Amino acid sequence: MIMDLEKKFAHIKGWGVDADPKNEPTYPMKKYTGDDHQRLNWERPEEQPVTVEILHSNERPGLPAVFGTSTPPSGLSGNIRRFAFKYSESSYGHWLPLLLADRVNVVEGIIDDLRKGHVPNIFAEKGYKAAWTHNRAGVIKKVAITALATTALILLWKSGKAKKR
Amino acid sequence: MLAMNYRGPFRVRAEQKPAPEILHPEDAIVRVLRSCICGSDLHLYHGLVPDTRVGTTFGHEFIGIVEDIGPGVKNLKVGDKVLVPFNIACGKCAFCKQELFGNCHESNPEATAVGGIYGYSHTAGGFDGGQAEYVRVPYADVGPVIIPEDMDPDDAVLLTDVVPTGYQAAEMGGIKKGDTVVVFGAGPVGIMAAKCAWLFGAGRVIVIDHIEYRLDFVRKYAQCEAYNFRSMEDPVVFLKKTTDWFGADVCIDAVGGDAAGNAMQTITGRKLMLQAGSATALHWAINSVKKGGIVSIVGVYGPTDNLIPIGNVVNKGITIRANQASVKRLLPRLIEHIRSGYIDPKAIISHRVPLEEVADAYHIFSAKLDNCIKPILIPPSARQ
């Protein structure tokens, strides 16, 4: 049977080279060493100095030995993130405020750009040059739908105003 | 230095930012030669991953040249050409000692469920990524591997994530000789999972997606069957029927939270974000696998909840295996497979884009334009 398979798949380079009959499928998940029972008591790497504010999960006692220092929390979004980290990773109280903070952060990003005298080119940032090159019909359709929807909204608003009068 | 800069969902740009510095004795600074945009970067780009802060640089698939090292680095020297696994791993914690390099406990303050990952939000540690000219690489003695002289740099960059993730997807499937393996998703990882399923002795490999050009590609590249779920009434019934009404032996979810194919999942998962992405592929995987079968998950989901038929997992006695790929563990084997010609990673690269045009590259990959399979970004300093 196996010989038949080898013959059948002879055209596929490398067929079966990793098919170890003793393959213990849980191996990829864990090569058990017993270290788990020592809990967090391994010999820790040297700890990175804390130079910016780092928020950490309340499911761990402190910071890991290394961490990223990119974009520390700031502004309103930073306050929302600090609030989120009062809750565990198991709680919506953690993740939903973080998503909210991300959206607030987008507005903060635009304000920050303008403050620095940079008007963000939203079209370029959204890759519209590529869209125009590779999907012109799609861009035209999108623009037409947006224009149509905007016009409809304006007309609706105007007619509502006229009725009130 | 020039770096990709995230400005919000569907908005990125390339701009100057300060070059990274050594912040820890075991750090290295690497000058990037190539970096990829990963399918999972699109989850960030689409705003699906919480704590993705404006101003961060994405990119967890990159290779480069060591420019500087901290005083604690022993195995690397300035000038070494290295490939850097996407997992940031200390090598000392209980998880690293068990070769679970994707689960390191000394690299991510913000979440305990995942180890540190370059350029993958603060939920994965807040590290800037490799879609830049330079990148800080912590624990430089543990993760980075010197690229063998005979290896094409395009192959090397794909060994940082795509190839190991696809391989581990097949490995976690516990494939036995002759098994029928179904891979959901014909993106780069799904393509690689289909290719690697044969190495474990699969007897039949089926890929399910809805993008025709990707189905065409995977049919040729992975020598497998590939079907468009839009052309069938119900992919689960189709898969049952094509496996003699038995179900597949192994199903692999290589899609994650950006899955299409089910309006309710798309609206609640991708549009309203009421769940951690759309779980359509996982739903199909659970329902298409045989009783007692194995579902292997490498698709990326957000950290909250998903709607999946957990009752069927119990009733069918399904084993679910999932993890971030343990890249460092797999590299020696995969380097040999490339040398032997069993895997040809660079063949999946479809686009080479200057880093300056990163916004266009993201849009092309996200909107699946121009038959895009895998885009790589080349920083200006690597083009001189």
Coordinates of C-alpha atoms in Angstrom, one line a residue:
Chain A
M1 CA 0.0 0.0 0.0
I2 CA 2.7 2.5 1.1
M3 CA 4.9 1.4 -1.9
D4 CA 1.9 2.1 -4.2
L5 CA 1.7 5.6 -2.7
E6 CA 5.4 6.3 -3.2
K7 CA 5.0 5.2 -6.9
K8 CA 1.9 7.3 -7.3
F9 CA 3.5 10.4 -6.0
A10 CA 6.9 10.0 -7.6
H11 CA 6.3 13.1 -9.6
I12 CA 6.1 15.2 -6.4
K13 CA 9.7 16.1 -5.3
G14 CA 10.2 15.2 -1.6
W15 CA 6.9 13.4 -1.2
G16 CA 6.8 11.7 2.2
V17 CA 10.3 12.8 3.3
D18 CA 8.9 14.0 6.6
A19 CA 6.3 11.2 7.1
D20 CA 7.8 9.6 10.1
P21 CA 5.6 6.7 11.2
K22 CA 6.6 7.4 14.8
N23 CA 5.5 11.0 14.3
E24 CA 4.1 12.1 17.6
P25 CA 1.7 14.8 16.5
T26 CA 1.9 16.7 19.7
Y27 CA 5.7 17.3 19.2
P28 CA 5.2 20.6 17.4
M29 CA 3.2 21.8 20.3
K30 CA 5.7 21.0 23.1
K31 CA 9.0 19.2 23.5
Y32 CA 8.4 18.6 27.2
T33 CA 11.3 19.3 29.5
G34 CA 9.6 19.6 32.9
D35 CA 10.7 23.2 33.1
D36 CA 7.0 24.2 33.4
H37 CA 7.0 23.1 37.0
Q38 CA 9.7 25.7 37.8
R39 CA 7.1 28.3 36.9
L40 CA 8.6 31.7 36.3
N41 CA 11.9 30.8 38.0
W42 CA 14.2 30.5 35.1
E43 CA 17.5 32.4 35.0
R44 CA 16.2 35.7 33.5
P45 CA 18.0 37.7 30.8
E46 CA 19.3 41.1 31.8
E47 CA 16.5 43.6 32.0
Q48 CA 16.1 46.4 29.5
P49 CA 16.1 49.8 31.2
V50 CA 12.7 51.4 31.2
T51 CA 13.0 54.8 29.3
V52 CA 9.5 55.3 28.2
E53 CA 6.1 54.4 29.6
I54 CA 5.3 50.7 29.0
L55 CA 1.9 49.3 29.8
H56 CA 1.9 45.7 30.9
S57 CA -0.8 43.0 31.1
N58 CA -2.1 42.4 34.6
E59 CA -1.7 38.7 34.0
R60 CA 2.1 39.0 34.6
P61 CA 3.9 40.3 37.6
G62 CA 6.1 42.9 35.8
L63 CA 7.8 43.6 32.5
P64 CA 9.6 41.0 30.4
A65 CA 13.4 41.4 30.0
V66 CA 12.9 43.2 26.6
F67 CA 10.1 45.2 25.1
G68 CA 9.4 47.6 22.3
T69 CA 9.7 51.3 22.9
S70 CA 7.8 52.4 19.8
T71 CA 5.0 54.9 20.2
P72 CA 4.5 55.1 24.0
P73 CA 0.9 56.0 25.1
S74 CA 0.1 59.6 24.8
G75 CA -2.9 62.0 24.6
L76 CA -6.5 60.9 25.0
S77 CA -5.8 57.5 23.3
G78 CA -3.0 57.0 25.8
N79 CA -5.4 57.6 28.7
I80 CA -7.9 55.1 27.2
R81 CA -5.0 52.5 26.8
R82 CA -4.0 53.0 30.5
F83 CA -7.6 52.4 31.5
A84 CA -7.7 49.2 29.3
F85 CA -4.7 47.8 31.0
K86 CA -6.5 47.7 34.3
Y87 CA -8.4 44.7 32.9
S88 CA -7.1 41.3 32.0
E89 CA -6.6 39.9 28.5
S90 CA -9.7 37.8 29.3
S91 CA -11.9 40.8 29.6
Y92 CA -13.8 43.0 27.0
G93 CA -12.8 45.8 29.4
H94 CA -9.3 45.4 28.0
W95 CA -9.8 44.9 24.3
L96 CA -12.8 47.2 23.5
P97 CA -11.2 50.3 25.0
L98 CA -8.0 49.4 23.1
L99 CA -9.9 49.4 19.8
L100 CA -11.5 52.7 20.7
A101 CA -8.1 54.1 21.6
D102 CA -6.8 53.0 18.1
R103 CA -9.6 55.0 16.4
V104 CA -9.0 58.0 18.6
N105 CA -5.3 57.7 17.8
V106 CA -6.0 58.0 14.1
V107 CA -7.6 61.5 14.7
E108 CA -4.7 62.4 16.9
G109 CA -2.3 61.4 14.1
I110 CA -4.0 63.7 11.7
I111 CA -4.0 66.6 14.2
D112 CA -0.3 65.9 14.9
D113 CA 0.5 66.0 11.2
L114 CA -1.3 69.3 10.8
R115 CA 0.5 70.7 13.8
K116 CA 3.8 69.9 12.2
G117 CA 2.7 71.6 9.0
H118 CA 2.2 68.4 7.1
V119 CA -1.2 67.9 5.3
P120 CA -1.5 64.1 5.0
N121 CA -2.1 63.0 1.5
I122 CA -4.9 60.5 2.3
F123 CA -5.2 59.3 -1.3
A124 CA -1.5 58.5 -1.5
E125 CA -1.6 56.8 1.9
K126 CA -4.5 54.7 0.8
G127 CA -2.6 53.5 -2.2
Y128 CA -4.9 55.1 -4.8
K129 CA -2.1 55.4 -7.3
A130 CA -1.9 51.7 -7.4
A131 CA -5.7 51.4 -7.5
W132 CA -5.8 53.8 -10.5
T133 CA -3.2 51.8 -12.3
H134 CA -4.6 48.3 -11.6
N135 CA -8.3 48.8 -10.9
R136 CA -9.4 52.0 -12.7
A137 CA -13.0 50.8 -13.1
G138 CA -13.2 50.0 -9.4
V139 CA -12.0 53.5 -8.4
I140 CA -14.5 55.2 -10.8
K141 CA -17.3 53.0 -9.3
K142 CA -16.3 53.9 -5.8
V143 CA -16.1 57.6 -6.6
A144 CA -19.5 57.5 -8.4
I145 CA -21.2 55.6 -5.5
T146 CA -19.7 58.0 -2.9
A147 CA -20.8 61.1 -5.0
L148 CA -24.3 59.5 -5.4
A149 CA -24.6 58.7 -1.7
T150 CA -23.4 62.2 -0.7
T151 CA -25.9 63.9 -3.1
A152 CA -28.7 61.7 -1.8
L153 CA -27.8 62.7 1.8
I154 CA -27.7 66.4 0.9
L155 CA -31.1 66.2 -0.9
L156 CA -32.6 64.3 2.1
W157 CA -31.3 66.9 4.5
K158 CA -32.6 69.8 2.3
S159 CA -36.0 68.3 1.9
G160 CA -36.2 67.7 5.7
K161 CA -35.3 71.3 6.3
A162 CA -37.9 72.5 3.7
K163 CA -40.6 70.4 5.5
K164 CA -39.8 71.9 8.8
R165 CA -40.3 75.4 7.3
Chain B
M1 CA 16.0 56.4 8.2
L2 CA 13.1 55.7 5.9
A3 CA 10.4 53.5 7.4
M4 CA 6.8 52.4 6.8
N5 CA 4.5 54.4 9.1
Y6 CA 1.0 53.3 10.0
R7 CA -1.5 56.2 10.1
G8 CA -4.8 54.3 10.6
P9 CA -6.9 51.5 8.9
F10 CA -6.0 51.3 5.2
R11 CA -3.5 54.2 5.5
V12 CA 0.3 53.9 5.6
R13 CA 3.2 55.9 4.2
A14 CA 6.9 55.9 4.0
E15 CA 8.7 58.6 5.9
Q16 CA 11.8 59.4 7.9
K17 CA 12.1 58.4 11.5
P18 CA 15.0 58.1 13.9
A19 CA 17.1 55.0 13.4
P20 CA 16.9 52.4 16.1
E21 CA 19.5 52.1 18.9
I22 CA 20.9 49.3 21.1
L23 CA 18.6 49.3 24.1
H24 CA 19.7 46.0 25.7
P25 CA 23.1 44.2 25.8
E26 CA 21.7 41.4 23.7
D27 CA 20.4 43.7 20.9
A28 CA 21.7 44.0 17.4
I29 CA 20.9 46.6 14.8
V30 CA 20.2 45.1 11.4
R31 CA 20.3 47.0 8.1
V32 CA 17.4 45.6 6.1
L33 CA 18.0 44.2 2.6
R34 CA 14.5 43.0 2.0
S35 CA 11.2 42.8 3.9
C36 CA 7.9 41.2 3.0
I37 CA 4.3 42.3 3.6
C38 CA 2.7 39.3 5.2
G39 CA -0.9 38.3 4.9
S40 CA -1.2 38.8 8.7
D41 CA 0.1 42.4 8.2
L42 CA -3.2 43.0 6.4
H43 CA -5.1 42.3 9.7
L44 CA -3.1 45.2 11.2
Y45 CA -3.6 47.3 8.0
H46 CA -7.4 46.7 8.2
G47 CA -7.4 47.8 11.8
L48 CA -8.5 44.5 13.2
V49 CA -5.7 44.1 15.8
P50 CA -6.2 46.0 19.1
D51 CA -3.5 48.4 20.3
T52 CA -2.1 49.1 16.8
R53 CA -0.7 52.6 17.4
V54 CA -0.4 55.3 14.8
G55 CA 3.3 55.9 14.0
T56 CA 4.4 52.3 14.4
T57 CA 6.4 50.4 11.7
F58 CA 5.1 47.0 10.6
G59 CA 7.2 44.1 9.2
H60 CA 8.1 40.8 10.7
E61 CA 9.6 39.2 7.7
F62 CA 13.0 40.6 6.9
I63 CA 16.7 39.8 6.2
G64 CA 19.6 42.2 6.5
I65 CA 23.2 42.9 7.5
V66 CA 24.3 43.3 11.2
E67 CA 25.3 46.9 11.6
D68 CA 25.9 47.0 15.4
I69 CA 25.8 44.6 18.3
G70 CA 25.3 45.0 22.0
P71 CA 28.1 43.9 24.5
G72 CA 26.2 40.7 25.3
V73 CA 26.0 39.3 21.7
K74 CA 28.4 36.4 21.2
N75 CA 27.2 34.6 18.1
L76 CA 27.0 37.4 15.6
K77 CA 29.4 40.0 14.3
V78 CA 29.1 43.2 12.4
G79 CA 28.7 42.4 8.7
D80 CA 27.0 39.1 9.1
K81 CA 24.1 38.6 6.7
V82 CA 21.2 37.2 8.7
L83 CA 17.6 36.1 8.4
V84 CA 15.5 37.0 11.4
P85 CA 12.6 34.8 12.5
F86 CA 9.5 36.8 13.2
N87 CA 9.3 35.5 16.8
I88 CA 11.3 37.4 19.4
A89 CA 12.6 34.7 21.8
C90 CA 14.9 34.8 24.8
G91 CA 16.0 31.2 24.7
K92 CA 15.9 31.0 28.5
C93 CA 12.3 30.9 29.6
A94 CA 10.4 27.6 30.1
F95 CA 8.7 28.0 26.8
C96 CA 11.8 28.7 24.7
K97 CA 13.5 25.7 26.4
Q98 CA 10.7 23.6 25.0
E99 CA 11.3 25.0 21.5
L100 CA 8.1 27.0 21.7
F101 CA 9.9 30.1 20.3
G102 CA 6.6 31.7 19.3
N103 CA 5.5 31.7 23.0
C104 CA 8.5 33.3 24.7
H105 CA 7.6 34.9 28.0
E106 CA 10.4 37.4 28.1
S107 CA 9.5 39.5 25.0
N108 CA 6.0 40.9 25.3
P109 CA 4.8 43.1 28.2
E110 CA 1.4 43.9 26.8
A111 CA 0.0 40.3 26.4
T112 CA 0.8 37.0 27.9
A113 CA -1.0 35.0 25.2
V114 CA 1.6 35.7 22.5
G115 CA 5.3 36.3 22.5
G116 CA 7.0 39.3 21.0
I117 CA 6.7 39.8 17.2
Y118 CA 8.5 42.5 15.2
G119 CA 6.1 45.2 14.0
Y120 CA 2.9 43.5 15.0
S121 CA 1.2 46.1 17.3
H122 CA 1.6 46.6 21.0
T123 CA -0.4 43.5 21.6
A124 CA 2.7 41.7 20.3
G125 CA 5.2 43.7 22.3
G126 CA 5.4 47.2 20.7
F127 CA 8.5 46.5 18.6
D128 CA 9.0 48.4 15.4
G129 CA 9.3 46.1 12.4
G130 CA 11.5 45.5 9.4
Q131 CA 9.6 47.5 6.7
A132 CA 12.4 50.1 7.2
E133 CA 16.0 50.7 6.5
Y134 CA 17.1 49.6 10.0
V135 CA 15.6 47.5 12.7
R136 CA 16.4 46.7 16.3
V137 CA 16.7 42.9 16.9
P138 CA 16.5 41.8 20.6
Y139 CA 18.1 38.6 21.8
A140 CA 20.4 38.6 18.7
D141 CA 22.1 35.4 19.8
V142 CA 18.8 33.4 19.8
G143 CA 16.7 34.3 16.8
P144 CA 18.9 35.4 13.8
V145 CA 20.5 32.8 11.6
I146 CA 23.4 33.5 9.3
I147 CA 22.2 33.1 5.7
P148 CA 24.1 30.2 4.1
E149 CA 26.4 31.3 1.3
D150 CA 24.5 29.2 -1.3
M151 CA 21.1 30.6 -0.4
D152 CA 19.2 33.1 -2.5
P153 CA 18.2 36.1 -0.4
D154 CA 14.7 35.8 -1.7
D155 CA 14.5 32.3 -0.3
A156 CA 16.0 33.5 2.9
V157 CA 13.4 36.2 3.5
L158 CA 10.6 33.8 3.0
L159 CA 12.2 31.5 5.7
T160 CA 11.5 34.2 8.3
D161 CA 7.7 33.3 8.4
V162 CA 5.8 32.1 5.3
V163 CA 7.7 28.8 4.8
P164 CA 7.9 27.8 8.5
T165 CA 4.3 28.8 9.1
G166 CA 3.1 26.7 6.1
Y167 CA 5.3 23.8 7.1
Q168 CA 4.2 23.9 10.8
A169 CA 0.5 24.0 9.6
A170 CA 1.1 20.7 7.9
E171 CA 3.2 19.3 10.7
M172 CA 0.5 20.2 13.3
G173 CA -1.9 18.3 11.1
G174 CA -0.2 15.1 12.1
I175 CA -0.6 13.9 8.5
K176 CA -0.3 10.2 7.9
K177 CA 0.7 8.7 4.5
G178 CA -2.3 8.8 2.2
D179 CA -4.3 11.4 4.2
T180 CA -6.6 13.9 2.4
V181 CA -5.6 17.4 3.5
V182 CA -7.8 20.4 2.9
V183 CA -6.2 23.8 3.1
F184 CA -8.5 26.8 3.5
G185 CA -6.8 29.9 1.9
A186 CA -4.6 30.2 -1.2
G187 CA -2.5 33.1 0.2
P188 CA 1.2 32.6 0.6
V189 CA 0.9 30.6 3.8
G190 CA -1.9 28.4 2.4
I191 CA 0.2 27.8 -0.7
M192 CA 3.1 26.8 1.4
A193 CA 1.0 24.5 3.6
A194 CA -0.4 22.7 0.5
K195 CA 3.2 22.3 -0.8
C196 CA 4.4 21.0 2.6
A197 CA 1.5 18.6 3.1
W198 CA 3.1 16.4 0.4
L199 CA 6.3 16.2 2.4
F200 CA 4.4 14.6 5.2
G201 CA 3.0 12.0 2.7
A202 CA -0.5 13.4 2.0
G203 CA -2.4 11.4 -0.5
R204 CA -4.6 14.2 -1.7
V205 CA -4.3 18.0 -1.2
I206 CA -7.2 20.3 -1.8
V207 CA -7.1 24.1 -1.5
I208 CA -10.2 26.2 -1.1
D209 CA -10.3 29.9 -1.9
H210 CA -12.3 32.4 -4.0
I211 CA -9.5 34.3 -5.8
E212 CA -9.1 32.6 -9.2
Y213 CA -5.6 33.7 -10.0
R214 CA -4.4 32.3 -6.6
L215 CA -6.2 29.1 -7.2
D216 CA -4.5 28.8 -10.6
F217 CA -1.1 29.5 -9.0
V218 CA -1.5 27.0 -6.2
R219 CA -2.6 24.3 -8.6
K220 CA 0.6 24.6 -10.5
Y221 CA 3.0 25.4 -7.6
A222 CA 1.7 22.8 -5.1
Q223 CA 0.5 20.3 -7.7
C224 CA -2.8 20.0 -5.9
E225 CA -6.5 20.4 -6.5
A226 CA -7.9 23.9 -6.0
Y227 CA -11.6 25.0 -5.9
N228 CA -13.4 28.3 -5.7
F229 CA -16.0 28.2 -2.9
R230 CA -18.0 30.8 -4.8
S231 CA -18.7 28.2 -7.4
M232 CA -20.3 25.7 -5.0
E233 CA -23.4 26.0 -2.9
D234 CA -21.8 24.8 0.3
P235 CA -18.1 24.0 0.6
V236 CA -18.7 21.7 3.5
V237 CA -21.1 19.5 1.5
F238 CA -18.6 19.7 -1.5
L239 CA -15.8 18.4 0.7
K240 CA -17.9 15.7 2.3
K241 CA -19.0 14.5 -1.2
T242 CA -15.5 14.5 -2.6
T243 CA -14.2 12.5 0.3
D244 CA -16.8 9.8 -0.2
W245 CA -19.0 11.5 2.4
F246 CA -16.4 10.8 5.1
G247 CA -14.7 14.2 5.6
A248 CA -11.1 15.2 5.2
D249 CA -8.4 13.6 7.5
V250 CA -6.8 17.0 8.2
C251 CA -8.1 20.6 7.7
I252 CA -5.8 23.6 7.8
D253 CA -7.1 27.1 8.4
A254 CA -4.6 29.3 6.6
V255 CA -6.9 32.3 6.4
G256 CA -7.7 33.8 9.9
G257 CA -9.9 36.8 10.6
D258 CA -10.0 38.3 7.1
A259 CA -12.0 35.4 5.7
A260 CA -14.7 35.9 3.1
G261 CA -17.6 33.5 2.3
N262 CA -20.2 34.0 5.0
A263 CA -22.1 37.3 5.2
M264 CA -22.9 36.9 8.9
Q265 CA -19.2 36.3 9.8
T266 CA -18.1 39.1 7.5
I267 CA -20.4 41.6 9.0
T268 CA -19.9 40.7 12.6
G269 CA -16.2 39.9 12.3
R270 CA -14.8 42.3 9.8
K271 CA -17.2 45.2 9.6
L272 CA -18.7 45.6 13.1
M273 CA -15.8 43.9 14.9
L274 CA -18.2 42.2 17.3
Q275 CA -15.9 39.1 17.1
A276 CA -12.2 38.8 16.6
G277 CA -12.4 38.7 12.8
S278 CA -14.4 36.5 10.5
A279 CA -14.1 32.8 11.5
T280 CA -15.6 31.4 8.2
A281 CA -12.5 29.3 7.3
L282 CA -12.3 27.8 10.8
H283 CA -16.0 27.1 10.8
W284 CA -15.7 25.2 7.5
A285 CA -12.6 23.4 8.7
I286 CA -14.3 22.1 11.8
N287 CA -17.3 21.0 9.8
S288 CA -15.4 19.5 6.9
V289 CA -12.9 17.3 8.8
K290 CA -13.7 13.7 9.6
K291 CA -14.8 12.5 13.0
G292 CA -11.6 12.2 15.0
G293 CA -9.8 14.4 12.5
I294 CA -7.3 17.2 13.1
V295 CA -7.8 20.9 12.5
S296 CA -4.6 22.9 12.3
I297 CA -4.9 26.6 12.7
V298 CA -2.2 29.1 11.6
G299 CA -4.6 31.8 10.4
V300 CA -4.4 34.9 12.6
Y301 CA -7.4 36.0 14.7
G302 CA -7.7 38.9 17.1
P303 CA -7.6 38.3 20.9
T304 CA -11.3 38.4 21.7
D305 CA -14.0 35.8 20.8
N306 CA -15.1 34.1 17.6
L307 CA -18.3 32.3 16.5
I308 CA -17.2 28.7 15.8
P309 CA -19.2 25.4 16.1
I310 CA -17.5 24.2 19.2
G311 CA -20.3 21.6 19.8
N312 CA -19.2 19.9 16.6
V313 CA -15.6 19.8 17.9
V314 CA -16.8 17.9 20.9
N315 CA -19.3 15.7 19.1
K316 CA -16.8 14.7 16.3
G317 CA -13.9 14.3 18.6
I318 CA -11.8 16.7 16.7
T319 CA -8.3 17.7 17.8
I320 CA -7.5 21.3 17.3
R321 CA -3.8 22.3 17.1
A322 CA -2.6 25.8 16.6
N323 CA 0.4 28.0 17.3
Q324 CA 2.6 30.7 15.9
A325 CA 5.3 29.0 13.9
S326 CA 8.4 28.1 16.0
V327 CA 10.6 29.4 13.2
K328 CA 14.0 28.8 14.8
R329 CA 13.1 25.1 15.5
L330 CA 12.2 24.5 11.9
L331 CA 15.0 26.4 10.1
P332 CA 17.6 23.6 9.8
R333 CA 15.1 21.2 8.3
L334 CA 13.7 23.8 5.9
I335 CA 17.1 25.0 4.7
E336 CA 17.8 21.4 3.8
H337 CA 14.5 21.1 2.0
I338 CA 15.3 24.2 -0.1
R339 CA 18.7 22.9 -0.9
S340 CA 17.1 19.6 -2.0
G341 CA 14.7 21.4 -4.2
Y342 CA 11.6 20.2 -2.3
I343 CA 10.5 23.7 -1.7
D344 CA 11.1 26.8 -4.0
P345 CA 10.0 29.7 -1.8
K346 CA 11.1 32.6 -4.1
A347 CA 8.6 31.4 -6.8
I348 CA 5.8 32.9 -4.8
I349 CA 7.2 36.5 -4.9
S350 CA 5.1 38.4 -7.3
H351 CA 6.0 42.0 -6.6
R352 CA 9.2 43.9 -5.8
V353 CA 8.3 47.4 -4.6
P354 CA 10.6 50.2 -3.4
L355 CA 10.0 51.0 0.3
E356 CA 9.0 54.5 -0.8
E357 CA 5.9 53.0 -2.5
V358 CA 4.8 51.0 0.6
A359 CA 1.2 52.5 0.5
D360 CA 0.7 51.2 -3.1
A361 CA 2.2 47.8 -2.1
Y362 CA -0.2 47.4 0.8
H363 CA -3.2 48.4 -1.4
I364 CA -2.2 46.0 -4.2
F365 CA -1.8 43.1 -1.7
S366 CA -4.9 43.9 0.3
A367 CA -7.2 44.4 -2.7
K368 CA -5.6 41.4 -4.5
L369 CA -4.8 43.5 -7.6
D370 CA -2.3 42.7 -10.4
N371 CA -2.3 39.0 -9.5
C372 CA -0.5 39.7 -6.4
I373 CA 0.7 36.7 -4.4
K374 CA 3.6 38.0 -2.3
P375 CA 5.1 41.5 -2.3
I376 CA 8.5 42.4 -1.0
L377 CA 9.8 45.8 -0.2
I378 CA 13.3 47.0 -1.0
P379 CA 14.7 49.9 1.1
P380 CA 16.7 52.6 -0.8
S381 CA 19.9 51.7 1.0
A382 CA 19.6 48.1 -0.3
R383 CA 19.3 49.2 -3.9
Q384 CA 22.6 51.1 -4.1

